[in-house]
């Protein structure tokens, strides 16, 4: 899973299952002179679906990585698109081809709790997350100094029940202006309208501070304390129109005891929220995730 | 937490909180010539409750452990009961004093899946669990050879909706005859009536094959697969009249992926069920658990 | 990973890496009329090695699974061997083809601690582990009743420094007689000679009661207690001639605290040992493991 | 474990074990009118040592928290010191009394990798860690903007073999000037001299990027990759003069697979390092840790 020092392409696809799919895709890449660096498949036998992720590059690479190679790689990508498009259509595939040299533009949404946003920005700063944070949107002002430190445009957009529609309209305009591809809700405490969610299918990642489906909704740490659970959790998921019910990307848990009060759960939970959200964002940026039937395939 | 090679007593108590409780209990033991081996307290500040577990022995021990010491210890226990009883009453305490040399009599309930029952019996055989399995009750016959191997009386008690009352009556009679103190439902798939449960308060331990409160009820692995969770869990708890809602004793989880089908979840879950149930039984036998307000305090 | 209800074949291979390997193998299977149920690849870029596991069946399956299908499958397997053998030779492959309907014959080695052996036998009994335990060998007698209960031949072979050579010679004869393919050292506390180990390359699985490479050798729980670690571990690995240094298959850990004495570590460790060894055996029986360079690839 | 909204005192002590210690300490507090909020004890039976942590406050609290209460509390603390000091001497105790309202002054040491330092500063900023970061010292300059953002004095102190003595002398002068009580080595990659370490006994916390005692020394992720382990770890510990061998405070692990290259281990390890170091600092600041015999007691 280590990052390559030369350009690669990731093909991510799903389609109705049938014999020969691996052979066709890998055969086509071989004929074009591509070298498969990593391939992974999955079949859902119940639903009869096939999923595949193939990371590939020009066969000459990584012998050298001169400008010539870059041009070769571009030609290879164009050639692949030309021959793969009709094949994909004939096999009823949904597919995307992403070049790992491109760094997607991301918007961070946050509210008053900044641990997730601060953590993500530090991971981008250090090069751990291959993306550009194009802008930060919050219904609170306290993230402003952090945004300034990282040199990221910040917009304060208060949200109240009667202004939600207008706030979302402003948000959508800014997202379009900044050509944002991925929205990360880093403990953003406002609910998004179905129309807003529909504008970014499988492109809004949220972190919920419980082990879903336990403790859906508000104040999950209070609910966990009330129930007397021995582990607390956090869940990152794609946002759909059903509250806290989108496809789960990652979950993790931490052990607690009878000594832990609600404040302790909140404190422990912050570490879960940070890592569970960061992993989801990293995997999305690595083009490892396919959604189907309200679940995710996460290729490793 | 290691088991002692000489006899000890465990005092387990809870009462309304007030200053000086630790001082009174520890002072009384000191005056009687007892030596505290381990003491642990907990306060629930919301409810104003105090919980304590003290393991103690005669102060002369462990210098030697001759018969004289055993007699000394018995006298000390009697003296403790005499002076502690009025104090406990005046402080409105619920309390119990257990001698670790006594091995509680346990009944195992199981149905067709025997992994938990087989695991528990092996732990008793090897001395890991300090109890006697007094009898095994099942609505299936397949546990019979295992019971015979371990030399444990087995009773086959089929249960059908129309015979449940009679089956429970037979079970209760057997439990009384065998002087059973603890019931362990080792994947016993029948629901117990409120009257049955009321006969053994905080003395029936069940294992549920999900991370409660997620996936209450039947077929939790199917529900987990359907929801697309990334971790599955198991929960051991005391049985109350509310289905899968008693005080949680222990929980654990295991990571799964999109590759895992329901059968895989079932297989992975077996390991969780085994350890989560075994830990709960071990802690109960070590007198580490206090229940209150549908939660547990588990002293470590 | 769920077990199929019809017969499948698993091809497991490794060879020097080169472009087109996935295309060739998957293409060949497609042409023969095989259906890939699951395929996984791995490349070690440092060493220039390619690893692959493909599980496949006849393309008509699982529509039905009549006797006709079984005959079809046998013909397909024979056809595959015929065409794949020269290809594999030309690509310098090491490979094996295993039919999942065949249950490998396993020998259990144990000494006085029986928790791992008892656990494995119960997993075989319940159908969780698809193998036959052909015989049990121990330098102690206490496993005998358990072996008898499971109907497994038991041989008591005492080992002392001066009789080791003769004991191993007896063991090897029994293993040959019983056509054993896999040896599982379930807390077998004797060291095997290099000659013995060489007779079963990548076919002897051991469990070591520490998180290797920490605490190699005898009494690892004592060493862990002495060092004051906060987690203890267990490791399953293939046995090589270097003590506790073979390719690691699986590891797991459990949290401990300052309260835990050596006996507590031993007790907690038993649960780690059981699952870590059981997983390794399960993966070996599923033909998921390839060894190279003193490491393992474990396909999931 | 939740933080209190009124002032409390933490008494942390250890001494040779003898009967009656809990009774004496708790009795003394009761007589003075103190209310025990939490008490925990531990006995090391091998070494005959007794350890105790008691958190207490004035008995009237938390009914109100006016200025009067603050004065009452100060008088109580003074009274406690007066009566406890001779008792402690007579029992051969090492002890400290810390007021939770005081925020210890901390120095962060770092080198080029800033994930731990950035994480700790964010936890201090958000109030999660009750301390003041008095200054940041690094042999690299890249932390400077982060220090400026948080308003923390930064000193760049390059270290080379021939200048180490002078660098340490500068560091020690700065630590004294800033009245630093705790040093946190947040991936500081320089070795400290024995004399430097001796100046801050049990007051220098380091994070080592392996599961100690495995992979002591430089490049532990390379060593872990080479050995083929299935879990990687991180360890926080007090620094002593023996390299990577001080008393372990906390450890944690993460699962890896054959797919993970050294760079992946480094990336996964960052999350372990962050939490393992942050927990150690939090527990130290909560006065939960006692060191003895190259181990720690960490009260929970």
GROMACS .gro file of C-alpha atoms in nm, chain C:
model
  300
  601UNK     CA    1  -1.452  -1.654   0.285
  602UNK     CA    2  -1.760  -1.864   0.357
  603UNK     CA    3  -1.725  -2.233   0.287
  604UNK     CA    4  -1.884  -2.341  -0.041
  605UNK     CA    5  -2.138  -2.619  -0.063
  606UNK     CA    6  -1.988  -2.748  -0.387
  607UNK     CA    7  -1.635  -2.850  -0.472
  608UNK     CA    8  -1.379  -2.586  -0.554
  609UNK     CA    9  -1.008  -2.580  -0.630
  610UNK     CA   10  -0.746  -2.349  -0.486
  611UNK     CA   11  -0.441  -2.262  -0.690
  612UNK     CA   12  -0.161  -2.117  -0.482
  613UNK     CA   13   0.155  -2.001  -0.658
  614UNK     CA   14   0.459  -1.777  -0.645
  615UNK     CA   15   0.717  -1.687  -0.907
  616UNK     CA   16   0.945  -1.408  -1.024
  617UNK     CA   17   0.729  -1.107  -1.105
  618UNK     CA   18   0.671  -0.999  -1.464
  619UNK     CA   19   0.391  -0.817  -1.649
  620UNK     CA   20   0.095  -1.025  -1.758
  621UNK     CA   21   0.088  -1.292  -1.489
  622UNK     CA   22  -0.267  -1.217  -1.375
  623UNK     CA   23  -0.382  -1.205  -1.738
  624UNK     CA   24  -0.225  -1.542  -1.818
  625UNK     CA   25  -0.360  -1.731  -1.520
  626UNK     CA   26  -0.708  -1.580  -1.534
  627UNK     CA   27  -0.717  -1.614  -1.913
  628UNK     CA   28  -0.625  -1.980  -1.899
  629UNK     CA   29  -0.895  -2.052  -1.642
  630UNK     CA   30  -1.154  -1.866  -1.850
  631UNK     CA   31  -1.066  -2.060  -2.162
  632UNK     CA   32  -1.101  -2.390  -1.978
  633UNK     CA   33  -1.449  -2.296  -1.862
  634UNK     CA   34  -1.356  -2.238  -1.499
  635UNK     CA   35  -1.525  -1.970  -1.293
  636UNK     CA   36  -1.305  -1.767  -1.054
  637UNK     CA   37  -1.476  -1.740  -0.717
  638UNK     CA   38  -1.201  -1.541  -0.553
  639UNK     CA   39  -0.862  -1.421  -0.669
  640UNK     CA   40  -0.597  -1.237  -0.478
  641UNK     CA   41  -0.247  -1.133  -0.574
  642UNK     CA   42   0.051  -0.983  -0.401
  643UNK     CA   43   0.377  -0.847  -0.528
  644UNK     CA   44   0.689  -0.803  -0.325
  645UNK     CA   45   0.852  -0.519  -0.514
  646UNK     CA   46   1.178  -0.539  -0.320
  647UNK     CA   47   1.235  -0.902  -0.403
  648UNK     CA   48   1.059  -0.899  -0.741
  649UNK     CA   49   0.822  -1.178  -0.646
  650UNK     CA   50   0.463  -1.245  -0.741
  651UNK     CA   51   0.214  -1.440  -0.528
  652UNK     CA   52  -0.135  -1.550  -0.623
  653UNK     CA   53  -0.427  -1.744  -0.479
  654UNK     CA   54  -0.720  -1.829  -0.705
  655UNK     CA   55  -1.022  -2.026  -0.595
  656UNK     CA   56  -1.226  -2.157  -0.884
  657UNK     CA   57  -1.485  -2.408  -0.984
  658UNK     CA   58  -1.664  -2.533  -1.293
  659UNK     CA   59  -1.852  -2.250  -1.462
  660UNK     CA   60  -2.183  -2.434  -1.444
  661UNK     CA   61  -2.167  -2.450  -1.067
  662UNK     CA   62  -2.342  -2.356  -0.843
  663UNK     CA   63  -2.654  -2.391  -1.057
  664UNK     CA   64  -2.678  -2.746  -0.934
  665UNK     CA   65  -2.443  -2.991  -0.773
  666UNK     CA   66  -2.540  -3.325  -0.907
  667UNK     CA   67  -2.308  -3.617  -0.971
  668UNK     CA   68  -2.266  -3.495  -1.326
  669UNK     CA   69  -2.118  -3.174  -1.192
  670UNK     CA   70  -1.871  -3.366  -0.978
  671UNK     CA   71  -1.753  -3.553  -1.285
  672UNK     CA   72  -1.732  -3.225  -1.479
  673UNK     CA   73  -1.526  -3.075  -1.203
  674UNK     CA   74  -1.282  -3.368  -1.200
  675UNK     CA   75  -1.236  -3.342  -1.576
  676UNK     CA   76  -1.179  -2.968  -1.541
  677UNK     CA   77  -0.916  -3.020  -1.273
  678UNK     CA   78  -0.735  -3.274  -1.488
  679UNK     CA   79  -0.750  -3.041  -1.788
  680UNK     CA   80  -0.617  -2.755  -1.581
  681UNK     CA   81  -0.320  -2.959  -1.458
  682UNK     CA   82  -0.241  -3.061  -1.812
  683UNK     CA   83  -0.225  -2.709  -1.952
  684UNK     CA   84  -0.099  -2.529  -1.644
  685UNK     CA   85   0.202  -2.751  -1.572
  686UNK     CA   86   0.409  -2.645  -1.876
  687UNK     CA   87   0.310  -2.279  -1.829
  688UNK     CA   88   0.416  -2.288  -1.463
  689UNK     CA   89   0.748  -2.446  -1.557
  690UNK     CA   90   0.815  -2.181  -1.819
  691UNK     CA   91   0.741  -1.905  -1.567
  692UNK     CA   92   0.952  -2.066  -1.295
  693UNK     CA   93   0.653  -2.104  -1.063
  694UNK     CA   94   0.621  -2.296  -0.739
  695UNK     CA   95   0.257  -2.401  -0.725
  696UNK     CA   96   0.005  -2.632  -0.569
  697UNK     CA   97  -0.354  -2.711  -0.653
  698UNK     CA   98  -0.574  -2.824  -0.366
  699UNK     CA   99  -0.932  -2.945  -0.382
  700UNK     CA  100  -1.139  -2.808  -0.095
  701UNK     CA  101  -1.334  -3.133  -0.067
  702UNK     CA  102  -1.020  -3.309   0.057
  703UNK     CA  103  -0.969  -3.292   0.431
  704UNK     CA  104  -0.596  -3.292   0.518
  705UNK     CA  105  -0.472  -3.536   0.782
  706UNK     CA  106  -0.330  -3.358   1.085
  707UNK     CA  107  -0.123  -3.468   1.383
  708UNK     CA  108  -0.158  -3.286   1.715
  709UNK     CA  109   0.147  -3.270   1.937
  710UNK     CA  110   0.093  -3.164   2.297
  711UNK     CA  111   0.247  -3.179   2.643
  712UNK     CA  112   0.086  -3.119   2.981
  713UNK     CA  113  -0.113  -2.801   2.901
  714UNK     CA  114  -0.416  -2.906   2.700
  715UNK     CA  115  -0.612  -2.587   2.638
  716UNK     CA  116  -0.495  -2.551   2.277
  717UNK     CA  117  -0.535  -2.919   2.195
  718UNK     CA  118  -0.883  -2.932   2.353
  719UNK     CA  119  -0.984  -2.619   2.165
  720UNK     CA  120  -0.862  -2.752   1.829
  721UNK     CA  121  -1.035  -3.087   1.877
  722UNK     CA  122  -1.361  -2.912   1.960
  723UNK     CA  123  -1.329  -2.701   1.645
  724UNK     CA  124  -1.273  -3.012   1.436
  725UNK     CA  125  -1.566  -3.188   1.605
  726UNK     CA  126  -1.801  -2.898   1.528
  727UNK     CA  127  -1.689  -2.881   1.163
  728UNK     CA  128  -1.519  -2.544   1.198
  729UNK     CA  129  -1.179  -2.682   1.094
  730UNK     CA  130  -1.196  -2.891   0.774
  731UNK     CA  131  -0.943  -3.160   0.858
  732UNK     CA  132  -0.907  -3.503   1.013
  733UNK     CA  133  -0.704  -3.533   1.329
  734UNK     CA  134  -0.522  -3.852   1.242
  735UNK     CA  135  -0.337  -3.892   1.572
  736UNK     CA  136  -0.227  -3.722   1.889
  737UNK     CA  137   0.127  -3.747   2.019
  738UNK     CA  138   0.232  -3.633   2.363
  739UNK     CA  139   0.517  -3.675   2.604
  740UNK     CA  140   0.253  -3.676   2.880
  741UNK     CA  141  -0.044  -3.906   2.936
  742UNK     CA  142  -0.306  -3.655   3.047
  743UNK     CA  143  -0.447  -3.599   2.697
  744UNK     CA  144  -0.549  -3.963   2.670
  745UNK     CA  145  -0.914  -3.932   2.790
  746UNK     CA  146  -0.970  -3.637   2.558
  747UNK     CA  147  -0.827  -3.829   2.264
  748UNK     CA  148  -1.049  -4.124   2.350
  749UNK     CA  149  -1.355  -3.899   2.370
  750UNK     CA  150  -1.286  -3.769   2.021
  751UNK     CA  151  -1.196  -4.115   1.893
  752UNK     CA  152  -0.846  -4.015   1.791
  753UNK     CA  153  -0.551  -4.257   1.821
  754UNK     CA  154  -0.312  -4.146   2.094
  755UNK     CA  155   0.053  -4.234   2.135
  756UNK     CA  156   0.249  -4.154   2.447
  757UNK     CA  157   0.608  -4.084   2.350
  758UNK     CA  158   0.819  -3.967   2.644
  759UNK     CA  159   1.114  -3.749   2.548
  760UNK     CA  160   1.436  -3.709   2.742
  761UNK     CA  161   1.762  -3.562   2.615
  762UNK     CA  162   1.916  -3.904   2.571
  763UNK     CA  163   1.606  -4.054   2.401
  764UNK     CA  164   1.517  -3.762   2.175
  765UNK     CA  165   1.656  -3.921   1.861
  766UNK     CA  166   1.464  -4.241   1.919
  767UNK     CA  167   1.145  -4.055   2.010
  768UNK     CA  168   1.162  -3.854   1.688
  769UNK     CA  169   1.220  -4.165   1.488
  770UNK     CA  170   0.905  -4.317   1.640
  771UNK     CA  171   0.713  -3.997   1.573
  772UNK     CA  172   0.825  -3.985   1.212
  773UNK     CA  173   0.724  -4.346   1.157
  774UNK     CA  174   0.377  -4.278   1.300
  775UNK     CA  175   0.336  -3.965   1.091
  776UNK     CA  176   0.421  -4.159   0.778
  777UNK     CA  177   0.193  -4.448   0.868
  778UNK     CA  178  -0.096  -4.209   0.927
  779UNK     CA  179  -0.020  -4.011   0.608
  780UNK     CA  180  -0.006  -3.686   0.803
  781UNK     CA  181   0.032  -3.365   0.602
  782UNK     CA  182   0.024  -3.104   0.878
  783UNK     CA  183   0.174  -3.108   1.227
  784UNK     CA  184   0.027  -2.876   1.489
  785UNK     CA  185   0.230  -2.816   1.803
  786UNK     CA  186  -0.042  -2.731   2.052
  787UNK     CA  187   0.183  -2.614   2.337
  788UNK     CA  188   0.421  -2.904   2.272
  789UNK     CA  189   0.713  -2.817   2.495
  790UNK     CA  190   0.986  -3.018   2.328
  791UNK     CA  191   1.232  -2.886   2.071
  792UNK     CA  192   1.236  -3.065   1.737
  793UNK     CA  193   1.562  -3.155   1.572
  794UNK     CA  194   1.663  -2.987   1.242
  795UNK     CA  195   1.625  -3.319   1.063
  796UNK     CA  196   1.270  -3.359   1.191
  797UNK     CA  197   1.177  -3.004   1.093
  798UNK     CA  198   1.329  -3.053   0.749
  799UNK     CA  199   1.097  -3.347   0.688
  800UNK     CA  200   0.790  -3.118   0.703
  801UNK     CA  201   0.879  -2.781   0.546
  802UNK     CA  202   0.605  -2.517   0.596
  803UNK     CA  203   0.393  -2.794   0.746
  804UNK     CA  204   0.461  -2.763   1.120
  805UNK     CA  205   0.266  -2.489   1.298
  806UNK     CA  206   0.365  -2.387   1.649
  807UNK     CA  207   0.222  -2.140   1.897
  808UNK     CA  208   0.465  -1.939   2.108
  809UNK     CA  209   0.328  -1.768   2.416
  810UNK     CA  210   0.472  -1.423   2.351
  811UNK     CA  211   0.454  -1.145   2.099
  812UNK     CA  212   0.756  -1.248   1.893
  813UNK     CA  213   1.029  -1.138   1.854
  814UNK     CA  214   0.992  -1.022   2.215
  815UNK     CA  215   1.055  -1.292   2.476
  816UNK     CA  216   1.197  -1.571   2.264
  817UNK     CA  217   1.262  -1.895   2.446
  818UNK     CA  218   1.146  -2.036   2.777
  819UNK     CA  219   0.912  -1.873   3.031
  820UNK     CA  220   0.799  -1.575   2.823
  821UNK     CA  221   0.523  -1.478   3.067
  822UNK     CA  222   0.779  -1.450   3.345
  823UNK     CA  223   0.995  -1.233   3.120
  824UNK     CA  224   0.697  -1.015   3.025
  825UNK     CA  225   0.604  -0.968   3.390
  826UNK     CA  226   0.963  -0.884   3.475
  827UNK     CA  227   0.983  -0.622   3.199
  828UNK     CA  228   0.653  -0.460   3.299
  829UNK     CA  229   0.487  -0.465   2.957
  830UNK     CA  230   0.128  -0.343   2.927
  831UNK     CA  231   0.019  -0.593   2.663
  832UNK     CA  232   0.098  -0.962   2.635
  833UNK     CA  233   0.085  -1.157   2.312
  834UNK     CA  234   0.092  -1.491   2.141
  835UNK     CA  235   0.232  -1.587   1.801
  836UNK     CA  236   0.166  -1.876   1.567
  837UNK     CA  237   0.437  -1.956   1.313
  838UNK     CA  238   0.580  -2.222   1.090
  839UNK     CA  239   0.860  -2.407   1.259
  840UNK     CA  240   1.207  -2.375   1.115
  841UNK     CA  241   1.535  -2.482   1.259
  842UNK     CA  242   1.587  -2.146   1.433
  843UNK     CA  243   1.411  -2.141   1.772
  844UNK     CA  244   1.094  -1.926   1.773
  845UNK     CA  245   1.212  -1.763   1.452
  846UNK     CA  246   1.004  -1.919   1.175
  847UNK     CA  247   0.766  -1.726   0.946
  848UNK     CA  248   0.496  -1.562   1.159
  849UNK     CA  249   0.140  -1.651   1.060
  850UNK     CA  250  -0.066  -1.470   1.321
  851UNK     CA  251  -0.025  -1.266   1.638
  852UNK     CA  252  -0.261  -1.116   1.888
  853UNK     CA  253  -0.233  -0.929   2.216
  854UNK     CA  254  -0.431  -0.863   2.534
  855UNK     CA  255  -0.407  -0.573   2.772
  856UNK     CA  256  -0.275  -0.636   3.121
  857UNK     CA  257  -0.209  -0.407   3.415
  858UNK     CA  258   0.020  -0.376   3.713
  859UNK     CA  259  -0.230  -0.590   3.907
  860UNK     CA  260  -0.160  -0.896   3.698
  861UNK     CA  261   0.083  -1.147   3.836
  862UNK     CA  262   0.258  -1.414   3.631
  863UNK     CA  263  -0.032  -1.655   3.693
  864UNK     CA  264  -0.274  -1.395   3.553
  865UNK     CA  265  -0.060  -1.354   3.243
  866UNK     CA  266  -0.061  -1.729   3.198
  867UNK     CA  267  -0.441  -1.737   3.230
  868UNK     CA  268  -0.501  -1.448   2.990
  869UNK     CA  269  -0.243  -1.586   2.754
  870UNK     CA  270  -0.433  -1.913   2.717
  871UNK     CA  271  -0.711  -1.731   2.531
  872UNK     CA  272  -0.458  -1.567   2.300
  873UNK     CA  273  -0.283  -1.897   2.236
  874UNK     CA  274  -0.608  -2.072   2.152
  875UNK     CA  275  -0.725  -1.821   1.892
  876UNK     CA  276  -0.386  -1.745   1.742
  877UNK     CA  277  -0.317  -2.113   1.685
  878UNK     CA  278  -0.669  -2.189   1.564
  879UNK     CA  279  -0.655  -1.907   1.307
  880UNK     CA  280  -0.321  -2.026   1.174
  881UNK     CA  281  -0.449  -2.380   1.134
  882UNK     CA  282  -0.769  -2.258   0.968
  883UNK     CA  283  -0.578  -2.046   0.718
  884UNK     CA  284  -0.334  -2.326   0.641
  885UNK     CA  285  -0.626  -2.564   0.581
  886UNK     CA  286  -0.787  -2.304   0.353
  887UNK     CA  287  -0.463  -2.284   0.154
  888UNK     CA  288  -0.427  -1.913   0.226
  889UNK     CA  289  -0.062  -1.904   0.332
  890UNK     CA  290   0.256  -1.876   0.127
  891UNK     CA  291   0.597  -1.855   0.295
  892UNK     CA  292   0.894  -1.669   0.156
  893UNK     CA  293   1.201  -1.506   0.299
  894UNK     CA  294   1.103  -1.608   0.653
  895UNK     CA  295   0.769  -1.424   0.623
  896UNK     CA  296   0.419  -1.524   0.524
  897UNK     CA  297   0.167  -1.395   0.277
  898UNK     CA  298  -0.178  -1.469   0.426
  899UNK     CA  299  -0.448  -1.410   0.165
  900UNK     CA  300  -0.782  -1.303   0.312
   0.00000   0.00000   0.00000
